[in-house]
Coordinates of C-alpha atoms in Angstrom, one line a residue:
Chain A
K1 CA 7.1 12.1 -6.5
Q2 CA 6.9 12.6 -2.8
E3 CA 10.2 12.4 -1.0
V4 CA 10.5 12.2 2.8
T5 CA 13.9 13.0 4.5
Q6 CA 14.9 12.7 8.1
I7 CA 18.1 14.4 9.4
P8 CA 20.1 13.4 11.3
A9 CA 20.3 9.7 10.5
A10 CA 21.5 9.0 14.0
L11 CA 21.5 10.8 17.3
S12 CA 23.0 10.2 20.7
V13 CA 22.1 12.1 23.8
P14 CA 22.5 11.7 27.6
E15 CA 19.5 10.7 29.6
G16 CA 17.3 13.6 30.6
E17 CA 18.0 15.7 27.5
N18 CA 15.2 16.7 25.2
L19 CA 15.2 15.1 21.8
V20 CA 14.4 16.9 18.6
L21 CA 13.8 14.8 15.5
N22 CA 13.2 16.4 12.1
C23 CA 11.2 15.3 9.1
S24 CA 10.8 17.1 5.7
F25 CA 8.7 16.3 2.7
T26 CA 8.7 17.7 -0.8
D27 CA 5.0 17.7 -1.7
S28 CA 2.9 19.7 0.8
A29 CA -0.3 18.1 -0.6
I30 CA -0.7 15.6 2.2
Y31 CA -3.6 14.2 4.2
N32 CA -1.7 13.5 7.3
L33 CA 1.7 12.7 8.8
Q34 CA 2.6 9.9 11.2
W35 CA 5.5 9.3 13.5
F36 CA 6.5 5.7 14.2
R37 CA 8.9 4.0 16.5
Q38 CA 10.8 0.9 15.5
D39 CA 12.7 -1.3 18.0
P40 CA 15.4 -3.7 16.7
G41 CA 13.9 -6.8 15.1
K42 CA 10.4 -5.4 15.5
G43 CA 7.7 -3.9 13.5
L44 CA 6.6 -0.2 13.6
T45 CA 4.5 1.2 16.3
S46 CA 2.5 4.4 15.6
L47 CA 3.3 7.2 18.1
L48 CA 1.4 10.2 16.8
L49 CA -0.8 11.1 13.8
I50 CA -1.2 14.7 12.7
Q51 CA -4.0 15.7 10.3
S52 CA -3.1 18.1 7.6
S53 CA -5.3 20.7 9.2
Q54 CA -3.6 20.4 12.6
R55 CA -0.4 22.1 13.8
E56 CA 0.5 19.7 16.5
Q57 CA -0.3 16.6 18.5
T58 CA 0.8 15.6 22.0
S59 CA 0.9 12.3 23.8
G60 CA 2.7 12.3 27.2
R61 CA 6.3 13.3 26.7
L62 CA 5.9 13.4 22.9
N63 CA 4.9 16.4 20.9
A64 CA 4.8 16.5 17.1
S65 CA 4.4 19.7 15.1
L66 CA 3.5 20.1 11.5
D67 CA 4.1 23.0 9.1
K68 CA 2.6 21.8 5.9
S69 CA 3.4 24.8 3.8
S70 CA 7.1 24.5 4.5
G71 CA 7.0 20.7 4.3
R72 CA 8.3 20.0 7.8
S73 CA 7.4 18.1 10.9
T74 CA 9.3 17.9 14.2
L75 CA 9.0 15.3 16.9
Y76 CA 10.0 16.4 20.4
I77 CA 10.6 13.9 23.2
A78 CA 10.9 15.6 26.6
A79 CA 13.3 14.3 29.3
S80 CA 14.6 11.4 27.3
Q81 CA 15.1 8.0 28.9
P82 CA 17.2 5.0 27.9
G83 CA 13.9 3.3 26.9
D84 CA 13.4 5.9 24.2
S85 CA 16.4 4.4 22.3
A86 CA 14.9 3.2 19.0
T87 CA 14.6 4.3 15.4
Y88 CA 12.0 6.9 14.7
L89 CA 10.4 7.2 11.3
C90 CA 8.0 9.7 9.9
A91 CA 5.6 9.0 7.0
V92 CA 3.1 11.0 5.0
V93 CA -0.2 10.0 3.4
E94 CA -0.4 11.7 0.1
A95 CA -3.5 13.5 -1.0
A96 CA -3.4 11.7 -4.3
G97 CA -3.5 8.2 -2.9
N98 CA -3.9 6.0 0.1
K99 CA -0.3 5.0 0.7
L100 CA 2.3 6.1 3.2
T101 CA 5.7 7.3 2.1
F102 CA 8.4 6.9 4.7
G103 CA 11.5 8.8 5.6
G104 CA 14.8 6.9 6.3
G105 CA 14.4 7.2 10.0
T106 CA 16.6 8.6 12.8
R107 CA 18.3 6.1 15.1
V108 CA 18.3 7.4 18.6
L109 CA 20.5 6.3 21.5
V110 CA 19.8 7.7 25.0
K111 CA 22.8 7.0 27.2
P112 CA 22.2 6.4 30.9
Chain B
D1 CA -6.8 -8.1 19.4
A2 CA -3.9 -10.2 18.0
G3 CA -2.5 -7.5 15.7
V4 CA -1.2 -8.1 12.2
I5 CA 0.2 -11.6 12.0
Q6 CA 2.9 -12.5 9.6
S7 CA 4.6 -15.8 8.9
P8 CA 7.2 -17.0 8.7
R9 CA 9.1 -14.7 11.0
H10 CA 12.5 -15.8 9.6
E11 CA 13.3 -17.7 6.4
V12 CA 16.6 -18.6 4.8
T13 CA 16.3 -20.0 1.3
E14 CA 18.6 -20.8 -1.6
M15 CA 18.7 -18.6 -4.7
G16 CA 16.1 -19.8 -7.2
Q17 CA 13.6 -21.2 -4.7
E18 CA 10.1 -19.9 -4.3
V19 CA 9.3 -17.9 -1.2
T20 CA 5.8 -17.3 0.1
L21 CA 5.2 -14.8 2.9
R22 CA 1.8 -14.7 4.6
C23 CA -0.2 -12.1 6.4
K24 CA -3.4 -12.0 8.4
P25 CA -4.6 -8.4 8.9
I26 CA -6.5 -7.2 11.9
S27 CA -10.1 -8.2 11.8
G28 CA -12.3 -5.5 10.3
H29 CA -9.4 -3.7 8.6
N30 CA -10.0 -3.2 4.9
S31 CA -6.7 -1.9 3.7
L32 CA -3.6 -4.0 3.5
F33 CA -0.1 -3.0 2.7
W34 CA 3.1 -4.9 1.9
Y35 CA 6.4 -3.0 2.6
R36 CA 10.0 -4.1 2.2
Q37 CA 12.8 -2.7 4.4
T38 CA 16.5 -2.7 3.7
M39 CA 19.4 -0.7 5.1
M40 CA 20.1 0.8 1.7
R41 CA 16.5 1.8 0.6
G42 CA 14.6 2.0 3.9
L43 CA 10.9 1.2 3.8
E44 CA 9.4 0.8 0.4
L45 CA 5.8 0.2 -0.4
L46 CA 5.4 -2.8 -2.7
I47 CA 1.6 -3.1 -3.1
Y48 CA -1.5 -2.2 -1.2
F49 CA -5.0 -3.6 -1.3
N50 CA -8.3 -2.0 -0.5
N51 CA -11.3 -4.3 0.1
N52 CA -9.2 -7.2 -1.3
V53 CA -8.5 -5.4 -4.6
P54 CA -5.0 -4.4 -5.5
I55 CA -4.9 -0.6 -5.8
D56 CA -1.3 0.2 -6.4
D57 CA 1.4 -2.3 -7.3
S58 CA 3.8 0.2 -8.8
G59 CA 6.3 -0.7 -6.1
M60 CA 6.6 -4.3 -7.0
P61 CA 10.2 -4.6 -8.2
E62 CA 9.7 -7.0 -11.0
D63 CA 7.6 -9.9 -12.3
R64 CA 9.2 -12.3 -9.9
F65 CA 7.1 -10.7 -7.2
S66 CA 3.4 -11.3 -6.9
A67 CA 0.8 -10.6 -4.2
K68 CA -2.7 -11.9 -3.7
M69 CA -5.5 -11.2 -1.2
P70 CA -8.1 -13.9 -1.7
N71 CA -10.2 -12.7 1.2
A72 CA -10.3 -10.1 3.9
S73 CA -8.3 -12.1 6.4
F74 CA -5.4 -13.4 4.3
S75 CA -2.8 -12.1 1.9
T76 CA 0.4 -13.6 0.4
L77 CA 3.5 -12.2 -1.1
K78 CA 5.4 -14.6 -3.4
I79 CA 8.8 -14.3 -4.9
Q80 CA 9.7 -16.8 -7.6
P81 CA 12.5 -17.3 -8.3
S82 CA 14.2 -15.7 -5.3
E83 CA 17.5 -13.9 -5.6
P84 CA 20.1 -12.7 -3.0
R85 CA 19.1 -9.1 -3.5
D86 CA 15.6 -9.9 -2.3
S87 CA 17.0 -10.4 1.2
A88 CA 15.2 -7.9 3.4
V89 CA 12.5 -7.6 6.0
Y90 CA 9.0 -7.7 4.6
F91 CA 6.3 -6.0 6.6
C92 CA 2.6 -6.4 6.2
A93 CA 0.3 -3.6 7.6
S94 CA -3.4 -3.0 7.8
R95 CA -5.7 -0.1 8.3
P96 CA -9.3 0.2 9.4
P97 CA -12.0 1.6 7.1
G98 CA -13.5 5.0 7.4
V99 CA -12.0 8.5 6.8
R100 CA -8.6 7.6 5.4
T101 CA -7.0 10.7 6.7
G102 CA -7.6 9.8 10.3
N103 CA -6.8 6.2 10.6
T104 CA -3.6 4.7 11.9
I105 CA -1.8 1.9 10.1
Y106 CA -0.8 -1.1 12.1
F107 CA 2.3 -3.1 11.3
G108 CA 3.1 -6.8 11.8
E109 CA 6.5 -7.9 13.2
G110 CA 7.9 -8.6 9.8
S111 CA 9.3 -11.6 7.9
W112 CA 13.1 -11.6 7.8
L113 CA 14.1 -13.2 4.5
T114 CA 17.7 -14.2 3.6
V115 CA 18.4 -15.6 0.2
V116 CA 21.8 -17.3 -0.1

């Protein structure tokens, strides 16, 4: 059974610092990995999707890397802003099925 | 595009009552997912449909839970009878057809259920 872990569960940084969020998964047979953002009281918004054949994806200040063989992905957010405060979740689509398995999320607070 | 629409947004009900949550996926999407989110267990997949057919319901916690998708634009998740431990946020999500590896999943705003 696929298990997705995100450490740390919470992170607080001063504005301007770079954020590094970690995601690990136990079964490397994945189709893709997605990073989501969730604001309080809201649904999830997709940030980046990395195919299993890719090593990284970039969108603006966000960069996500994927090392499938070691079961790890990292989301980098450059020059953090207070508006980046949210919970960030990673999820993998398993090769054996169509569903996403989510990590527990990392709650981020960027202090002005 | 209106996105995935869920109703009700908030519901408070008494233990033992029937609860029906509704979802309208994005037009043209052919996969629909029901997730439950709690502080203790995070996001759990309850069931997902492909082309209106339930594919995997292994996450449905027990027989009190049932889900239907009578057509491509509507799905329901029903809890009968409800219990306090069912209190959670229930998310519906949909995904467009095509190469499954490359398609993003879109979430609704969630239905916040409290059973007292």
